[in-house]
Amino acid sequence: DGGITQSPKYLFRKEGQNVTLSCEQNLNHDAMYWYRQDPGQGLRLIYYSQIVNDFQKGDIAEGYSVSREKKESFPLTVTSAQKNPTAFYLCASSSPKSGNKIDRPGNTIYFGEGSWLTVV
Amino acid sequence: GQQLNQSPQSMFIQEGEDVSMNCTSSSIFNTWLWYKQDPGEGPVLLIALYKAGELTSNGRLTAQFGITRKDSFLNISASIPSDVGIYFCAGQRRPYNTDKLIFGTGTRLQVFP
């Protein structure tokens, strides 16, 4: 089945450790994203990548790093510099909506099932 | 970072009632998306809107792209218990795959039998 796979679902990190969250998609989407969601809050963009070997900072990139070596994969590393990493992390991907010359293509984004990160 | 204004923040309704929620922005958007999130899961896309004035339905759900391009509405008719969750709007300012989505703050829906 096509989709976005995040792993692990649950992860515990000790103070001072770096951890990496995996995100893989087989939808052949060009763009991939990482969002952070705190309890009872909306989604905040950490990093996004429009194309392989290129990525941009989102609104809350400090303390995080990413790579985009393959189209299918966009791993997120939560570094020890991130002082409050406990949150729900969501990976997403998108591809432009195909349209005719009159309609402008739009962007539809699909999410993985999320990863819970807890600092212990 | 910018977030869209979404209202109401939460709703407590009885099964069978209709639900309306909306999302507004001070900027013009070219794409509006509506998502539902169940606890501990990723958001699932419900409806996507690409043209001002567009009205699109998905079962009991209907969403509209505001004519000013600064707002969008989601209606749920005849609510059922499985409608419980958090509903997010999301917008994109530019139409092509070159601009990130901006999310609303969410509407938490609770349905009582």
Short mmCIF file of C-alpha atoms in Angstrom, two decimals:
data_model
loop_
_atom_site.label_atom_id
_atom_site.label_comp_id
_atom_site.label_asym_id
_atom_site.label_seq_id
_atom_site.Cartn_x
_atom_site.Cartn_y
_atom_site.Cartn_z
CA ASP A 1 0.00 0.00 0.00
CA GLY A 2 1.19 3.53 -0.73
CA GLY A 3 1.74 5.81 2.19
CA ILE A 4 4.02 7.51 4.65
CA THR A 5 5.72 5.41 7.31
CA GLN A 6 7.16 6.90 10.46
CA SER A 7 9.25 5.01 12.96
CA PRO A 8 9.51 4.46 15.79
CA LYS A 9 6.01 5.20 17.07
CA TYR A 10 7.34 5.81 20.58
CA LEU A 11 10.84 6.96 21.50
CA PHE A 12 12.46 7.90 24.77
CA ARG A 13 15.48 10.13 24.87
CA LYS A 14 17.85 10.80 27.71
CA GLU A 15 19.06 14.29 28.39
CA GLY A 16 21.95 15.20 26.11
CA GLN A 17 21.26 12.51 23.52
CA ASN A 18 20.56 12.95 19.85
CA VAL A 19 17.77 10.84 18.39
CA THR A 20 16.64 10.31 14.82
CA LEU A 21 13.08 9.84 13.64
CA SER A 22 12.58 8.01 10.38
CA CYS A 23 10.14 8.99 7.64
CA GLU A 24 9.72 7.04 4.42
CA GLN A 25 7.18 7.56 1.65
CA ASN A 26 6.40 5.50 -1.43
CA LEU A 27 4.02 8.01 -2.96
CA ASN A 28 6.67 9.43 -5.29
CA HIS A 29 6.09 12.84 -3.73
CA ASP A 30 8.64 15.56 -4.27
CA ALA A 31 8.14 17.51 -1.08
CA MET A 32 8.46 16.28 2.49
CA TYR A 33 7.86 18.01 5.81
CA TRP A 34 8.37 17.64 9.53
CA TYR A 35 5.89 19.14 11.99
CA ARG A 36 5.85 19.24 15.74
CA GLN A 37 2.63 19.10 17.73
CA ASP A 38 2.44 19.81 21.45
CA PRO A 39 -0.55 18.57 23.48
CA GLY A 40 -3.68 20.52 22.65
CA GLN A 41 -1.83 22.61 20.10
CA GLY A 42 -1.69 22.99 16.35
CA LEU A 43 1.10 21.95 14.02
CA ARG A 44 4.33 23.86 13.75
CA LEU A 45 6.71 23.38 10.84
CA ILE A 46 10.26 22.30 11.69
CA TYR A 47 11.87 21.65 8.31
CA TYR A 48 10.72 20.99 4.78
CA SER A 49 12.29 19.76 1.58
CA GLN A 50 10.97 20.48 -1.90
CA ILE A 51 13.51 18.32 -3.71
CA VAL A 52 16.29 15.82 -3.05
CA ASN A 53 19.46 17.30 -1.53
CA ASP A 54 17.70 20.52 -0.61
CA PHE A 55 15.78 21.56 2.50
CA GLN A 56 14.68 24.74 4.27
CA LYS A 57 14.09 25.71 7.86
CA GLY A 58 10.55 26.05 9.04
CA ASP A 59 9.29 28.11 11.95
CA ILE A 60 10.97 26.15 14.76
CA ALA A 61 14.13 24.60 13.27
CA GLU A 62 16.46 25.32 16.18
CA GLY A 63 17.73 22.12 17.78
CA TYR A 64 16.74 19.96 14.82
CA SER A 65 18.52 18.74 11.70
CA VAL A 66 17.40 16.89 8.57
CA SER A 67 18.77 15.34 5.42
CA ARG A 68 17.21 14.50 2.08
CA GLU A 69 19.57 12.14 0.29
CA LYS A 70 16.77 10.14 -1.31
CA LYS A 71 13.37 11.17 -2.58
CA GLU A 72 11.66 8.57 -0.38
CA SER A 73 13.35 9.45 2.89
CA PHE A 74 13.46 12.53 5.14
CA PRO A 75 14.88 11.66 8.58
CA LEU A 76 14.69 14.17 11.43
CA THR A 77 17.37 14.34 14.13
CA VAL A 78 16.41 15.89 17.42
CA THR A 79 19.68 17.14 18.86
CA SER A 80 20.67 17.81 22.44
CA ALA A 81 20.37 21.51 21.62
CA GLN A 82 16.58 21.14 21.53
CA LYS A 83 15.72 21.98 25.12
CA ASN A 84 12.12 20.87 25.13
CA PRO A 85 11.84 17.97 22.68
CA THR A 86 8.93 16.10 24.25
CA ALA A 87 6.19 16.25 21.62
CA PHE A 88 4.34 14.42 18.88
CA TYR A 89 6.25 14.58 15.58
CA LEU A 90 4.50 14.33 12.25
CA CYS A 91 6.08 13.70 8.88
CA ALA A 92 4.22 14.62 5.72
CA SER A 93 4.69 14.64 1.98
CA SER A 94 3.05 16.32 -0.96
CA SER A 95 2.99 16.61 -4.69
CA PRO A 96 1.37 19.31 -6.79
CA LYS A 97 -2.23 18.61 -7.80
CA SER A 98 -2.27 18.01 -11.51
CA GLY A 99 -4.44 20.45 -13.37
CA ASN A 100 -5.11 21.79 -16.83
CA LYS A 101 -3.75 25.07 -18.12
CA ILE A 102 -6.70 27.02 -16.74
CA ASP A 103 -6.73 25.55 -13.25
CA ARG A 104 -3.78 26.29 -11.10
CA PRO A 105 -2.30 23.23 -9.47
CA GLY A 106 -2.56 23.14 -5.72
CA ASN A 107 -0.68 21.40 -3.01
CA THR A 108 -2.20 18.47 -1.10
CA ILE A 109 -0.24 17.24 1.87
CA TYR A 110 -0.53 13.78 3.46
CA PHE A 111 0.65 12.81 6.93
CA GLY A 112 2.25 9.81 8.53
CA GLU A 113 0.90 8.37 11.77
CA GLY A 114 3.29 10.29 13.97
CA SER A 115 6.04 9.56 16.47
CA TRP A 116 5.90 10.31 20.17
CA LEU A 117 9.18 11.53 21.65
CA THR A 118 9.61 11.75 25.40
CA VAL A 119 12.65 12.95 27.31
CA VAL A 120 13.43 10.87 30.40
CA GLY B 1 5.37 31.53 12.55
CA GLN B 2 1.96 32.43 11.25
CA GLN B 3 -1.03 30.30 12.16
CA LEU B 4 -4.52 30.67 10.83
CA ASN B 5 -7.35 31.77 13.10
CA GLN B 6 -9.71 28.86 13.51
CA SER B 7 -12.98 28.93 15.42
CA PRO B 8 -14.49 27.76 17.54
CA GLN B 9 -11.68 26.26 19.60
CA SER B 10 -13.94 23.49 20.83
CA MET B 11 -17.48 22.28 20.36
CA PHE B 12 -19.66 19.98 22.42
CA ILE B 13 -22.69 18.81 20.50
CA GLN B 14 -25.31 16.11 20.55
CA GLU B 15 -25.37 13.32 18.01
CA GLY B 16 -27.42 14.31 15.00
CA GLU B 17 -26.67 18.01 15.19
CA ASP B 18 -24.95 19.91 12.41
CA VAL B 19 -21.53 21.48 12.98
CA SER B 20 -19.90 24.55 11.46
CA MET B 21 -16.36 25.77 11.88
CA ASN B 22 -14.28 28.31 10.03
CA CYS B 23 -10.79 29.51 9.37
CA THR B 24 -9.72 33.06 8.61
CA SER B 25 -6.56 34.81 7.56
CA SER B 26 -5.38 38.34 6.97
CA SER B 27 -3.62 37.10 3.82
CA ILE B 28 -4.98 35.70 0.60
CA PHE B 29 -4.64 31.94 0.19
CA ASN B 30 -4.77 29.93 -3.01
CA THR B 31 -5.34 26.52 -1.45
CA TRP B 32 -7.39 25.48 1.57
CA LEU B 33 -7.30 22.02 3.09
CA TRP B 34 -9.30 20.50 5.93
CA TYR B 35 -7.94 17.67 8.10
CA LYS B 36 -9.25 15.52 10.94
CA GLN B 37 -6.93 14.18 13.62
CA ASP B 38 -7.77 11.35 15.99
CA PRO B 39 -5.85 11.18 19.28
CA GLY B 40 -2.31 9.93 18.80
CA GLU B 41 -2.64 9.71 15.03
CA GLY B 42 -1.60 11.81 12.08
CA PRO B 43 -4.11 14.18 10.47
CA VAL B 44 -6.15 12.73 7.64
CA LEU B 45 -7.11 14.88 4.68
CA LEU B 46 -10.87 15.42 4.40
CA ILE B 47 -11.36 18.01 1.69
CA ALA B 48 -9.09 20.07 -0.57
CA LEU B 49 -10.17 23.38 -2.14
CA TYR B 50 -8.31 25.11 -4.97
CA LYS B 51 -10.61 27.87 -6.30
CA ALA B 52 -12.24 30.87 -4.68
CA GLY B 53 -15.95 30.17 -4.17
CA GLU B 54 -15.46 26.41 -4.58
CA LEU B 55 -17.89 24.27 -2.62
CA THR B 56 -16.89 20.63 -2.18
CA SER B 57 -18.54 17.75 -0.37
CA ASN B 58 -17.22 14.50 1.04
CA GLY B 59 -20.12 12.51 2.44
CA ARG B 60 -21.59 14.47 5.32
CA LEU B 61 -18.81 17.03 5.12
CA THR B 62 -18.98 20.18 3.03
CA ALA B 63 -16.27 22.80 2.76
CA GLN B 64 -16.15 26.12 0.99
CA PHE B 65 -13.29 28.29 -0.24
CA GLY B 66 -14.30 31.83 0.70
CA ILE B 67 -14.83 34.26 -2.14
CA THR B 68 -12.37 36.74 -0.62
CA ARG B 69 -9.76 33.92 -0.50
CA LYS B 70 -9.14 34.85 3.14
CA ASP B 71 -11.40 32.27 4.73
CA SER B 72 -12.80 28.77 4.51
CA PHE B 73 -15.68 26.92 6.16
CA LEU B 74 -16.30 23.30 7.07
CA ASN B 75 -19.75 21.94 7.84
CA ILE B 76 -20.59 18.49 9.17
CA SER B 77 -24.20 17.43 8.89
CA ALA B 78 -25.96 14.94 11.17
CA SER B 79 -22.95 14.36 13.41
CA ILE B 80 -22.16 10.88 14.71
CA PRO B 81 -19.88 9.74 17.56
CA SER B 82 -16.99 8.90 15.20
CA ASP B 83 -16.82 12.56 14.16
CA VAL B 84 -15.04 13.19 17.46
CA GLY B 85 -11.55 14.57 16.95
CA ILE B 86 -9.63 17.70 16.15
CA TYR B 87 -10.28 19.43 12.85
CA PHE B 88 -7.54 21.54 11.30
CA CYS B 89 -7.65 23.92 8.39
CA ALA B 90 -4.53 24.57 6.37
CA GLY B 91 -3.78 27.13 3.71
CA GLN B 92 -1.18 27.79 1.10
CA ARG B 93 -0.52 31.26 -0.21
CA ARG B 94 0.96 30.30 -3.54
CA PRO B 95 -0.65 27.69 -5.80
CA TYR B 96 2.36 25.69 -6.73
CA ASN B 97 4.43 23.20 -4.82
CA THR B 98 6.79 25.95 -3.70
CA ASP B 99 5.12 27.22 -0.59
CA LYS B 100 4.61 25.55 2.75
CA LEU B 101 1.20 25.06 4.31
CA ILE B 102 0.09 27.14 7.28
CA PHE B 103 -2.16 25.40 9.78
CA GLY B 104 -5.01 26.61 11.92
CA THR B 105 -5.04 26.12 15.66
CA GLY B 106 -7.66 23.38 15.45
CA THR B 107 -11.28 22.85 16.50
CA ARG B 108 -11.83 20.08 19.03
CA LEU B 109 -15.17 18.37 18.45
CA GLN B 110 -16.92 16.25 21.03
CA VAL B 111 -20.15 14.45 20.14
CA PHE B 112 -22.45 13.13 22.83
CA PRO B 113 -24.91 10.31 22.12
#
